[in-house]
């Protein structure tokens, strides 16, 4: 029977349940087990697609077009677990499914209630991942114990052990042990209260993982164990990573959490751990041979999690090039200021990520101009590509009024416009061009050289595109159309041949980058930044190939 691990969180939000879940998944995979991962979110939105990045952070897109929680990015970066629509469920989706069934007469004659109908729906979502080929399903429960929104999910996982047997379930509770500087001591009471609330619901955690800034003494760990009704060895310290989140799995191994889970669930087919590749990537992070500064000019740069996958992919590109990547986060509305312009002129690379709406777009366009004129390696993603097209049209092709119809519906030169397939759409949620789409690359282009292929699949999330009517004008003006949809109608990649490294893409390559397999474009971008830093645009770099991992 498939085994189940449920990860809950207490005391405060943003403790890192997703990172801890992903780390456990990675460790079990490295022990030869087949793992599936899942996030259950308590908010009523159907998905985060219509939510502001300031509210929810990054919207992570899967191959099948699902717009999901950013924690699924951790799952994909740490594990090989295939993620689908069944990997992220929200209260909105659960209730929508139940109401649809009620309208179709599935519950005919019955009063539809939270228990058992909502909780049964939640349990069915968990069971969908427990196929015959899966050894372990890891389900993360969003929110914080004590929140009213989380109660149906916690009740569902309480019932779940009764359905499949307690021997097939493990409950891991992630909590905070705060350090009070004034008193110079750690406080265990918040953890005791959090576990107490969980036990009132009927869930007794098997393991308690304690996030902390300071080392927790054996006496304090024993105190937590006593008051939370778990053995001493099942209270695990998870100290803040001193230099990288990729250190977390090794910290859990040090406390033998993976072995205790294997023993508790009776996973007899589990093999010994082999973390050679993981130790190697941490070595590269600790002892880089180069350093570069990359400016990320974004609409949501003030929110650290809004571009989570971008920042991780840049680190992955650094790992591939044995390079420490210093990230300079610049709000795009600030890019028009003289002091910011002077700062951008001195960086080793400029990256423009995606976004929606007019705010800060002119600052992004100014950043593109600086990268182009000062020959600074440039990488544009989604809106970043659209801004690159607008800048080139205005300042090189002489189309002064060039713009996107997203920002100016009456622009004289709409070099970026809404896709034809989007014009009749009314609903906002889940209706963009989403998920993995094929792209055909131009032979000899920088993109083709990075991918070492002419046919690729990348994830998309957009409504606007390069206006095909201006294609010949751009080509004649010196911009290379380096990638299109297979039918040639949608422009996916643009490049400038007379620039050291200028590549912009309509898709989101950051979603397919892993620390052990950096995305080809991020790897090539950081390599170009290293060359720029050295002042030798055509010199060779010590870039590492994927097969060395």
Short mmCIF file of C-alpha atoms in Angstrom, two decimals:
data_model
loop_
_atom_site.label_atom_id
_atom_site.label_comp_id
_atom_site.label_asym_id
_atom_site.label_seq_id
_atom_site.Cartn_x
_atom_site.Cartn_y
_atom_site.Cartn_z
CA UNK A 1 0.00 0.00 0.00
CA UNK A 2 1.10 3.55 -0.74
CA UNK A 3 2.32 5.34 2.38
CA UNK A 4 1.31 8.92 3.23
CA UNK A 5 3.17 11.80 4.85
CA UNK A 6 1.20 14.87 5.96
CA UNK A 7 3.07 18.11 6.69
CA UNK A 8 1.35 20.79 8.77
CA UNK A 9 2.57 24.13 10.10
CA UNK A 10 2.11 26.03 13.33
CA UNK A 11 2.81 29.28 15.22
CA UNK A 12 3.32 31.50 12.13
CA UNK A 13 3.08 31.26 8.36
CA UNK A 14 6.03 31.26 5.91
CA UNK A 15 8.01 28.78 7.99
CA UNK A 16 9.02 26.79 4.94
CA UNK A 17 6.64 23.81 4.89
CA UNK A 18 7.09 23.58 1.12
CA UNK A 19 10.86 23.53 1.41
CA UNK A 20 10.78 20.94 4.19
CA UNK A 21 8.31 18.77 2.24
CA UNK A 22 10.46 19.01 -0.89
CA UNK A 23 13.58 18.10 1.10
CA UNK A 24 11.89 15.02 2.55
CA UNK A 25 10.75 14.05 -0.95
CA UNK A 26 14.27 14.43 -2.30
CA UNK A 27 15.73 12.26 0.47
CA UNK A 28 13.18 9.49 -0.06
CA UNK A 29 13.76 9.56 -3.82
CA UNK A 30 17.47 9.22 -3.19
CA UNK A 31 16.66 6.10 -1.24
CA UNK A 32 15.10 4.55 -4.34
CA UNK A 33 11.46 5.29 -3.51
CA UNK A 34 8.80 6.62 -5.88
CA UNK A 35 7.36 9.87 -4.48
CA UNK A 36 4.40 12.06 -5.41
CA UNK A 37 3.88 15.52 -3.90
CA UNK A 38 0.83 17.65 -3.28
CA UNK A 39 -0.20 20.99 -1.72
CA UNK A 40 -3.65 21.63 -0.23
CA UNK A 41 -4.34 25.37 0.10
CA UNK A 42 -7.09 26.75 2.36
CA UNK A 43 -7.96 29.90 0.38
CA UNK A 44 -11.24 30.12 -1.55
CA UNK A 45 -9.71 31.26 -4.84
CA UNK A 46 -9.87 28.41 -7.36
CA UNK A 47 -6.16 28.95 -8.01
CA UNK A 48 -3.62 31.76 -7.48
CA UNK A 49 -3.83 32.86 -11.12
CA UNK A 50 -5.92 35.95 -10.38
CA UNK A 51 -4.07 36.88 -7.18
CA UNK A 52 -1.51 39.67 -6.92
CA UNK A 53 2.12 38.55 -6.39
CA UNK A 54 2.10 40.85 -3.36
CA UNK A 55 -0.72 38.71 -1.91
CA UNK A 56 0.51 35.25 -2.78
CA UNK A 57 3.97 35.46 -4.29
CA UNK A 58 4.83 33.80 -7.57
CA UNK A 59 2.26 31.86 -9.59
CA UNK A 60 3.98 28.62 -10.57
CA UNK A 61 2.85 27.06 -13.87
CA UNK A 62 2.94 23.33 -14.63
CA UNK A 63 3.26 21.58 -17.98
CA UNK A 64 -0.48 20.89 -18.09
CA UNK A 65 -1.26 24.60 -17.70
CA UNK A 66 -2.20 24.56 -14.03
CA UNK A 67 -1.53 27.83 -12.17
CA UNK A 68 -0.36 26.71 -8.76
CA UNK A 69 1.22 27.66 -5.46
CA UNK A 70 4.92 28.59 -5.48
CA UNK A 71 5.71 25.64 -3.18
CA UNK A 72 5.25 23.38 -6.19
CA UNK A 73 8.37 25.06 -7.56
CA UNK A 74 10.27 23.67 -4.57
CA UNK A 75 8.81 20.24 -5.29
CA UNK A 76 10.04 20.30 -8.90
CA UNK A 77 13.46 21.74 -8.10
CA UNK A 78 14.17 19.17 -5.37
CA UNK A 79 12.45 16.05 -6.71
CA UNK A 80 11.46 14.25 -9.90
CA UNK A 81 7.86 13.90 -8.78
CA UNK A 82 5.55 14.48 -11.78
CA UNK A 83 3.24 17.39 -10.97
CA UNK A 84 -0.25 17.83 -12.44
CA UNK A 85 -3.54 19.53 -11.62
CA UNK A 86 -3.99 16.92 -8.89
CA UNK A 87 -0.88 18.27 -7.13
CA UNK A 88 -2.52 21.49 -5.92
CA UNK A 89 -6.04 21.76 -4.51
CA UNK A 90 -7.68 24.79 -2.93
CA UNK A 91 -10.80 25.26 -0.84
CA UNK A 92 -12.30 26.93 -3.90
CA UNK A 93 -11.68 23.87 -6.07
CA UNK A 94 -12.95 21.47 -3.41
CA UNK A 95 -16.21 23.35 -2.83
CA UNK A 96 -16.70 23.92 -6.56
CA UNK A 97 -16.38 20.18 -7.18
CA UNK A 98 -18.84 19.32 -4.40
CA UNK A 99 -21.36 21.93 -5.54
CA UNK A 100 -21.12 20.71 -9.14
CA UNK A 101 -21.85 17.16 -7.92
CA UNK A 102 -24.81 18.40 -5.91
CA UNK A 103 -26.22 20.20 -8.97
CA UNK A 104 -25.84 17.00 -11.00
CA UNK A 105 -27.73 14.98 -8.41
CA UNK A 106 -24.85 12.93 -7.06
CA UNK A 107 -26.02 13.55 -3.47
CA UNK A 108 -29.72 13.35 -4.34
CA UNK A 109 -31.83 13.21 -1.20
CA UNK A 110 -28.95 14.12 1.13
CA UNK A 111 -28.02 17.30 2.96
CA UNK A 112 -24.54 18.30 1.75
CA UNK A 113 -22.26 19.10 4.70
CA UNK A 114 -18.62 19.83 5.52
CA UNK A 115 -18.46 16.39 7.14
CA UNK A 116 -18.58 14.02 5.36
CA UNK A 117 -18.92 15.55 1.86
CA UNK A 118 -16.18 18.20 1.88
CA UNK A 119 -13.77 16.03 3.85
CA UNK A 120 -14.48 13.05 1.57
CA UNK A 121 -13.70 15.22 -1.45
CA UNK A 122 -10.39 16.23 0.14
CA UNK A 123 -9.52 12.59 0.87
CA UNK A 124 -10.37 11.64 -2.71
CA UNK A 125 -7.91 14.30 -3.95
CA UNK A 126 -5.18 12.75 -1.81
CA UNK A 127 -6.00 9.21 -2.93
CA UNK A 128 -5.72 10.18 -6.62
CA UNK A 129 -1.95 10.30 -6.24
CA UNK A 130 -1.73 6.93 -4.48
CA UNK A 131 -1.41 4.76 -7.58
CA UNK A 132 0.22 1.32 -7.59
CA UNK A 133 3.58 2.65 -8.78
CA UNK A 134 3.89 5.22 -5.96
CA UNK A 135 5.59 4.35 -2.67
CA UNK A 136 4.99 7.62 -0.79
CA UNK A 137 2.60 10.56 -1.21
CA UNK A 138 3.66 13.74 0.61
CA UNK A 139 0.77 16.15 1.22
CA UNK A 140 1.47 19.63 2.55
CA UNK A 141 -1.41 21.42 4.29
CA UNK A 142 -1.28 25.15 3.65
CA UNK A 143 -1.97 27.75 6.28
CA UNK A 144 -1.35 27.58 10.03
CA UNK A 145 -2.93 25.30 12.61
CA UNK A 146 -5.55 27.40 14.38
CA UNK A 147 -6.77 29.12 11.21
CA UNK A 148 -10.46 28.47 10.64
CA UNK A 149 -9.85 27.97 6.91
CA UNK A 150 -7.63 24.94 7.50
CA UNK A 151 -10.05 22.97 9.67
CA UNK A 152 -11.68 20.85 6.90
CA UNK A 153 -8.25 19.81 5.61
CA UNK A 154 -7.00 18.89 9.08
CA UNK A 155 -10.19 16.93 9.76
CA UNK A 156 -9.74 15.12 6.42
CA UNK A 157 -6.18 14.03 7.22
CA UNK A 158 -7.33 12.93 10.69
CA UNK A 159 -9.90 10.68 9.07
CA UNK A 160 -7.39 9.49 6.48
CA UNK A 161 -5.42 7.36 8.95
CA UNK A 162 -8.66 5.60 9.88
CA UNK A 163 -9.24 4.81 6.18
CA UNK A 164 -5.79 3.45 5.34
CA UNK A 165 -4.45 2.48 8.76
CA UNK A 166 -2.25 4.45 11.15
CA UNK A 167 0.74 2.33 10.14
CA UNK A 168 0.51 3.85 6.65
CA UNK A 169 0.46 7.51 7.71
CA UNK A 170 3.00 9.88 9.20
CA UNK A 171 2.19 13.36 10.49
CA UNK A 172 5.00 15.94 10.55
CA UNK A 173 4.37 19.29 12.22
CA UNK A 174 6.65 22.22 11.36
CA UNK A 175 6.78 24.89 14.03
CA UNK A 176 8.76 27.91 15.19
CA UNK A 177 10.93 28.11 18.30
CA UNK A 178 11.54 31.87 18.61
CA UNK A 179 14.61 33.42 20.22
CA UNK A 180 14.00 36.42 22.47
CA UNK A 181 17.07 38.62 22.35
CA UNK A 182 16.10 40.58 25.45
CA UNK A 183 15.85 37.42 27.53
CA UNK A 184 18.57 35.63 25.56
CA UNK A 185 16.58 32.42 25.45
CA UNK A 186 14.51 30.23 23.17
CA UNK A 187 10.81 29.86 23.87
CA UNK A 188 9.11 26.48 23.43
CA UNK A 189 5.63 27.54 24.57
CA UNK A 190 4.37 28.56 21.07
CA UNK A 191 5.26 25.06 19.82
CA UNK A 192 3.48 23.43 22.76
CA UNK A 193 0.32 25.47 22.07
CA UNK A 194 0.46 24.75 18.33
CA UNK A 195 0.75 20.99 18.85
CA UNK A 196 -1.97 21.24 21.50
CA UNK A 197 -4.34 22.78 18.94
CA UNK A 198 -3.47 20.03 16.47
CA UNK A 199 -4.15 17.33 19.04
CA UNK A 200 -7.52 18.92 19.90
CA UNK A 201 -8.49 18.33 16.27
CA UNK A 202 -7.45 14.69 16.68
CA UNK A 203 -4.08 14.72 14.92
CA UNK A 204 -1.07 13.59 16.95
CA UNK A 205 2.16 14.49 15.14
CA UNK A 206 4.73 11.73 14.82
CA UNK A 207 7.57 14.19 14.26
CA UNK A 208 8.00 17.85 15.20
CA UNK A 209 10.40 19.88 13.08
CA UNK A 210 11.47 23.07 14.85
CA UNK A 211 12.55 26.09 12.81
CA UNK A 212 14.99 28.18 14.79
CA UNK A 213 17.67 30.85 14.44
CA UNK A 214 19.66 29.52 17.39
CA UNK A 215 20.72 25.99 18.40
CA UNK A 216 18.15 24.19 20.55
CA UNK A 217 19.61 22.45 23.60
CA UNK A 218 18.85 18.80 24.37
CA UNK A 219 17.01 19.96 27.47
CA UNK A 220 14.69 22.17 25.40
CA UNK A 221 14.15 19.45 22.79
CA UNK A 222 13.23 17.03 25.60
CA UNK A 223 10.81 19.59 27.00
CA UNK A 224 9.06 19.91 23.63
CA UNK A 225 8.91 16.13 23.33
CA UNK A 226 7.38 15.74 26.81
CA UNK A 227 4.66 18.35 26.39
CA UNK A 228 3.88 17.34 22.78
CA UNK A 229 3.67 13.60 23.49
CA UNK A 230 6.42 12.39 21.13
CA UNK A 231 9.73 10.55 21.77
CA UNK A 232 12.76 12.80 22.26
CA UNK A 233 14.38 11.64 19.01
CA UNK A 234 11.28 12.69 17.04
CA UNK A 235 11.82 16.40 17.77
CA UNK A 236 14.09 17.63 14.99
CA UNK A 237 15.91 20.95 14.88
CA UNK A 238 15.81 22.74 11.52
CA UNK A 239 18.06 25.76 11.87
CA UNK A 240 17.95 28.61 9.34
CA UNK A 241 20.26 27.75 6.44
CA UNK A 242 23.40 29.87 6.71
CA UNK A 243 23.99 30.25 2.98
CA UNK A 244 21.57 28.22 0.83
CA UNK A 245 18.19 26.50 1.01
CA UNK A 246 19.83 23.50 -0.66
CA UNK A 247 21.51 22.80 2.67
CA UNK A 248 18.16 21.88 4.30
CA UNK A 249 18.03 18.20 3.17
CA UNK A 250 21.48 17.56 4.61
CA UNK A 251 20.45 19.09 7.93
CA UNK A 252 17.47 16.72 8.07
CA UNK A 253 19.74 13.77 7.31
CA UNK A 254 22.03 14.84 10.13
CA UNK A 255 19.07 14.45 12.49
CA UNK A 256 18.14 11.11 10.87
CA UNK A 257 14.63 12.25 9.93
CA UNK A 258 14.65 10.29 6.67
CA UNK A 259 15.65 7.07 8.45
CA UNK A 260 13.01 7.56 11.14
CA UNK A 261 10.33 8.05 8.47
CA UNK A 262 11.48 4.90 6.66
CA UNK A 263 11.35 2.92 9.90
CA UNK A 264 8.00 4.36 11.00
CA UNK A 265 6.32 3.53 7.66
CA UNK A 266 8.03 0.18 7.19
CA UNK A 267 9.53 1.15 3.82
CA UNK A 268 11.62 -2.00 3.53
CA UNK A 269 12.60 -1.35 -0.13
CA UNK A 270 14.38 1.90 0.83
CA UNK A 271 18.08 1.93 -0.08
CA UNK A 272 21.02 3.72 1.47
CA UNK A 273 21.29 7.44 0.70
CA UNK A 274 23.56 8.62 -2.12
CA UNK A 275 23.86 12.42 -1.94
CA UNK A 276 27.03 12.78 -4.01
CA UNK A 277 25.45 15.19 -6.50
CA UNK A 278 23.89 17.25 -3.73
CA UNK A 279 27.20 17.59 -1.90
CA UNK A 280 28.83 18.61 -5.19
CA UNK A 281 26.37 21.42 -5.87
CA UNK A 282 26.80 22.71 -2.30
CA UNK A 283 30.56 22.65 -2.80
CA UNK A 284 30.14 24.80 -5.92
CA UNK A 285 27.95 27.21 -3.99
CA UNK A 286 30.44 27.47 -1.13
CA UNK A 287 33.57 27.85 -3.29
CA UNK A 288 32.71 29.78 -6.46
CA UNK A 289 35.50 30.78 -8.83
CA UNK A 290 33.69 33.88 -10.13
CA UNK A 291 31.19 36.48 -9.00
CA UNK A 292 28.69 38.52 -11.02
CA UNK A 293 25.97 41.04 -10.22
CA UNK A 294 22.65 40.60 -12.00
CA UNK A 295 20.01 43.33 -11.88
CA UNK A 296 16.44 41.97 -11.87
CA UNK A 297 14.24 44.87 -12.95
CA UNK A 298 10.70 43.83 -12.08
CA UNK A 299 7.28 45.19 -11.29
CA UNK A 300 7.12 43.16 -8.07
CA UNK A 301 10.78 43.31 -7.05
CA UNK A 302 9.90 44.56 -3.56
CA UNK A 303 8.29 41.19 -2.77
CA UNK A 304 10.97 38.51 -2.45
CA UNK A 305 8.69 35.59 -3.37
CA UNK A 306 7.15 37.26 -6.45
CA UNK A 307 10.07 36.06 -8.62
CA UNK A 308 11.09 33.03 -6.56
CA UNK A 309 11.80 30.77 -9.56
CA UNK A 310 13.77 33.53 -11.31
CA UNK A 311 16.12 33.93 -8.35
CA UNK A 312 16.54 30.17 -7.98
CA UNK A 313 17.25 29.73 -11.71
CA UNK A 314 19.90 32.46 -11.55
CA UNK A 315 21.56 30.56 -8.70
CA UNK A 316 21.41 27.40 -10.81
CA UNK A 317 23.12 29.22 -13.66
CA UNK A 318 25.76 30.28 -11.17
CA UNK A 319 26.28 26.71 -10.00
CA UNK A 320 26.83 25.62 -13.61
CA UNK A 321 29.47 28.30 -14.07
CA UNK A 322 31.03 28.02 -10.59
CA UNK A 323 29.89 31.59 -10.02
CA UNK A 324 28.38 33.44 -7.07
CA UNK A 325 25.39 35.40 -8.37
CA UNK A 326 24.64 38.60 -6.49
CA UNK A 327 21.08 39.69 -7.27
CA UNK A 328 20.20 43.37 -7.31
CA UNK A 329 16.42 43.67 -7.06
CA UNK A 330 15.25 46.91 -8.71
CA UNK A 331 11.56 47.97 -8.79
CA UNK A 332 10.90 48.81 -12.44
CA UNK A 333 9.31 52.18 -11.62
CA UNK A 334 12.67 53.20 -10.11
CA UNK A 335 14.60 52.35 -13.27
CA UNK A 336 13.86 55.78 -14.78
CA UNK A 337 15.78 57.56 -12.00
CA UNK A 338 19.28 58.80 -12.79
CA UNK A 339 20.86 57.07 -9.79
CA UNK A 340 19.26 53.76 -10.82
CA UNK A 341 20.40 54.20 -14.42
CA UNK A 342 23.96 54.73 -13.21
CA UNK A 343 23.65 51.55 -11.15
CA UNK A 344 22.39 49.51 -14.10
CA UNK A 345 25.27 50.63 -16.29
CA UNK A 346 27.71 48.89 -13.92
CA UNK A 347 26.07 45.48 -13.47
CA UNK A 348 27.17 42.31 -15.27
CA UNK A 349 23.73 41.34 -16.53
CA UNK A 350 20.16 42.66 -16.67
CA UNK A 351 17.11 40.41 -16.44
CA UNK A 352 13.54 41.58 -17.03
CA UNK A 353 10.94 39.11 -15.64
CA UNK A 354 7.24 38.91 -16.37
CA UNK A 355 4.32 40.89 -15.04
CA UNK A 356 1.00 42.49 -15.90
CA UNK A 357 -0.27 46.06 -16.14
CA UNK A 358 1.21 49.41 -17.11
CA UNK A 359 2.90 50.37 -13.84
CA UNK A 360 6.69 50.44 -14.16
CA UNK A 361 6.76 49.44 -17.84
CA UNK A 362 8.61 52.56 -18.97
CA UNK A 363 11.31 51.78 -16.41
CA UNK A 364 11.65 48.29 -17.87
CA UNK A 365 11.98 49.77 -21.35
CA UNK A 366 14.71 52.11 -20.10
CA UNK A 367 16.55 49.12 -18.61
CA UNK A 368 16.43 47.36 -21.99
CA UNK A 369 17.94 50.43 -23.66
CA UNK A 370 20.79 50.51 -21.15
CA UNK A 371 21.52 46.82 -21.70
CA UNK A 372 21.47 47.25 -25.48
CA UNK A 373 23.55 50.41 -25.68
CA UNK A 374 26.12 49.47 -23.03
CA UNK A 375 26.37 45.89 -24.35
CA UNK A 376 25.41 44.37 -21.01
CA UNK A 377 24.16 40.76 -21.22
CA UNK A 378 20.36 40.92 -21.33
CA UNK A 379 17.68 38.32 -20.65
CA UNK A 380 14.00 39.17 -21.15
CA UNK A 381 11.21 36.86 -20.00
CA UNK A 382 7.53 37.18 -21.02
CA UNK A 383 6.77 40.89 -20.41
CA UNK A 384 10.55 41.35 -20.50
CA UNK A 385 10.56 40.21 -24.14
CA UNK A 386 7.64 42.50 -24.96
CA UNK A 387 9.49 45.47 -23.43
CA UNK A 388 12.58 44.56 -25.46
CA UNK A 389 10.49 44.61 -28.65
CA UNK A 390 8.93 47.98 -27.75
CA UNK A 391 12.33 49.51 -26.93
CA UNK A 392 13.85 48.31 -30.21
CA UNK A 393 10.89 49.60 -32.21
CA UNK A 394 11.09 53.05 -30.61
CA UNK A 395 14.82 53.61 -30.51
CA UNK A 396 16.16 51.60 -33.46
CA UNK A 397 13.32 51.27 -35.96
CA UNK A 398 12.08 54.82 -35.38
CA UNK A 399 8.52 53.79 -34.46
CA UNK A 400 8.26 56.45 -31.75
CA UNK A 401 4.72 55.58 -30.66
CA UNK A 402 5.41 51.82 -30.46
CA UNK A 403 3.68 50.14 -27.56
CA UNK A 404 1.62 47.17 -26.41
CA UNK A 405 -2.16 47.33 -26.65
CA UNK A 406 -2.14 46.17 -23.02
CA UNK A 407 -0.88 49.65 -22.10
CA UNK A 408 -2.23 51.78 -24.95
CA UNK A 409 -5.13 50.40 -26.99
CA UNK A 410 -4.78 53.26 -29.50
CA UNK A 411 -1.01 53.01 -30.06
CA UNK A 412 -0.02 54.01 -33.59
CA UNK A 413 2.40 51.07 -33.74
CA UNK A 414 1.04 48.15 -31.63
CA UNK A 415 4.17 45.99 -31.90
CA UNK A 416 2.76 43.88 -29.06
CA UNK A 417 -0.93 42.97 -29.15
CA UNK A 418 -3.47 40.59 -27.65
CA UNK A 419 -3.44 37.10 -29.12
CA UNK A 420 -6.34 36.39 -31.47
CA UNK A 421 -7.37 33.41 -29.34
CA UNK A 422 -7.74 35.69 -26.29
CA UNK A 423 -9.96 38.41 -27.75
CA UNK A 424 -13.33 36.79 -27.01
CA UNK A 425 -12.43 35.54 -23.52
CA UNK A 426 -14.35 37.06 -20.61
CA UNK A 427 -13.32 34.98 -17.56
CA UNK A 428 -9.95 35.99 -16.09
CA UNK A 429 -8.97 32.80 -14.26
CA UNK A 430 -7.20 29.98 -16.10
CA UNK A 431 -7.82 31.44 -19.55
CA UNK A 432 -4.39 32.67 -20.65
CA UNK A 433 -2.11 30.72 -22.98
CA UNK A 434 -0.86 28.35 -20.32
CA UNK A 435 1.44 25.39 -19.89
CA UNK A 436 3.98 23.60 -22.07
CA UNK A 437 3.94 24.71 -25.71
CA UNK A 438 6.34 23.71 -28.52
CA UNK A 439 8.87 26.16 -29.98
CA UNK A 440 11.00 25.78 -33.10
CA UNK A 441 14.41 27.48 -32.82
CA UNK A 442 16.48 29.03 -35.59
CA UNK A 443 19.62 27.08 -36.42
CA UNK A 444 22.70 29.03 -35.41
CA UNK A 445 20.85 31.21 -32.90
CA UNK A 446 22.11 31.70 -29.36
CA UNK A 447 19.01 29.97 -28.02
CA UNK A 448 19.60 26.91 -30.22
CA UNK A 449 23.23 26.85 -29.10
CA UNK A 450 22.20 26.93 -25.44
CA UNK A 451 19.55 24.22 -25.79
CA UNK A 452 21.62 22.15 -28.24
CA UNK A 453 18.32 21.48 -29.99
CA UNK A 454 15.98 23.12 -32.50
CA UNK A 455 12.76 21.79 -30.94
CA UNK A 456 11.89 22.61 -27.34
CA UNK A 457 8.91 22.65 -24.96
CA UNK A 458 8.54 25.52 -22.51
CA UNK A 459 5.82 26.76 -20.16
CA UNK A 460 3.79 29.85 -21.03
CA UNK A 461 1.53 32.30 -19.19
CA UNK A 462 0.46 35.27 -21.30
CA UNK A 463 -2.31 36.94 -23.30
CA UNK A 464 -0.21 39.33 -25.41
CA UNK A 465 2.33 38.58 -28.11
CA UNK A 466 4.69 40.05 -30.66
CA UNK A 467 2.53 41.55 -33.45
CA UNK A 468 3.18 39.33 -36.47
CA UNK A 469 2.46 42.22 -38.86
CA UNK A 470 5.73 43.90 -37.80
CA UNK A 471 7.87 40.79 -38.17
CA UNK A 472 9.59 41.72 -41.47
CA UNK A 473 10.20 45.27 -40.26
CA UNK A 474 12.05 43.98 -37.20
CA UNK A 475 14.07 41.46 -39.22
CA UNK A 476 15.06 44.13 -41.74
CA UNK A 477 15.99 46.39 -38.82
CA UNK A 478 18.46 43.91 -37.34
CA UNK A 479 16.49 41.90 -34.78
CA UNK A 480 16.63 38.10 -35.18
CA UNK A 481 13.44 36.08 -34.78
CA UNK A 482 15.19 33.11 -33.16
CA UNK A 483 12.16 31.04 -32.18
CA UNK A 484 8.54 30.65 -33.22
CA UNK A 485 5.61 28.32 -32.70
CA UNK A 486 5.86 25.34 -35.09
CA UNK A 487 3.41 27.02 -37.51
CA UNK A 488 5.57 30.17 -37.50
CA UNK A 489 2.73 32.45 -36.41
CA UNK A 490 3.78 33.19 -32.81
CA UNK A 491 7.17 34.75 -32.07
CA UNK A 492 8.73 33.02 -29.05
CA UNK A 493 12.38 34.17 -29.03
CA UNK A 494 14.15 37.32 -30.25
CA UNK A 495 17.88 38.05 -30.26
CA UNK A 496 20.36 40.74 -31.31
CA UNK A 497 23.33 39.32 -33.23
CA UNK A 498 25.48 42.45 -32.84
CA UNK A 499 25.25 42.32 -29.04
CA UNK A 500 27.42 40.16 -26.72
CA UNK A 501 24.32 38.34 -25.38
CA UNK A 502 20.79 39.66 -25.90
CA UNK A 503 18.04 37.02 -25.70
CA UNK A 504 14.36 37.51 -24.89
CA UNK A 505 11.68 34.82 -24.71
CA UNK A 506 7.90 34.87 -24.46
CA UNK A 507 7.80 31.79 -22.21
CA UNK A 508 8.99 31.15 -18.64
CA UNK A 509 12.20 29.07 -18.64
CA UNK A 510 12.69 29.60 -14.91
CA UNK A 511 9.99 27.00 -14.20
CA UNK A 512 12.09 24.18 -15.64
CA UNK A 513 15.40 24.85 -13.90
CA UNK A 514 16.84 22.60 -11.19
CA UNK A 515 19.97 23.02 -9.06
CA UNK A 516 21.36 19.76 -10.46
CA UNK A 517 20.21 20.53 -14.04
CA UNK A 518 20.34 24.31 -14.60
CA UNK A 519 18.19 25.66 -17.41
CA UNK A 520 20.26 26.12 -20.61
CA UNK A 521 19.34 29.81 -21.05
CA UNK A 522 20.13 30.73 -17.45
CA UNK A 523 23.40 28.83 -17.69
CA UNK A 524 24.31 30.69 -20.90
CA UNK A 525 23.19 34.05 -19.46
CA UNK A 526 25.42 33.72 -16.39
CA UNK A 527 28.30 32.57 -18.62
CA UNK A 528 27.86 35.78 -20.65
CA UNK A 529 27.78 37.82 -17.43
CA UNK A 530 31.08 36.21 -16.38
CA UNK A 531 32.61 37.18 -19.72
CA UNK A 532 31.30 40.72 -19.32
CA UNK A 533 32.79 40.89 -15.84
CA UNK A 534 36.15 39.81 -17.19
CA UNK A 535 35.92 42.31 -20.01
CA UNK A 536 36.56 39.64 -22.65
CA UNK A 537 33.34 39.16 -24.61
CA UNK A 538 34.57 36.24 -26.70
CA UNK A 539 36.79 34.44 -24.21
CA UNK A 540 36.05 30.90 -23.06
CA UNK A 541 34.44 30.27 -19.68
CA UNK A 542 34.58 27.38 -17.29
CA UNK A 543 30.92 26.57 -17.86
CA UNK A 544 29.95 23.11 -16.60
CA UNK A 545 27.77 20.82 -18.70
CA UNK A 546 24.72 19.03 -17.30
CA UNK A 547 26.25 15.58 -17.71
CA UNK A 548 28.84 16.45 -15.07
CA UNK A 549 26.13 16.39 -12.40
#
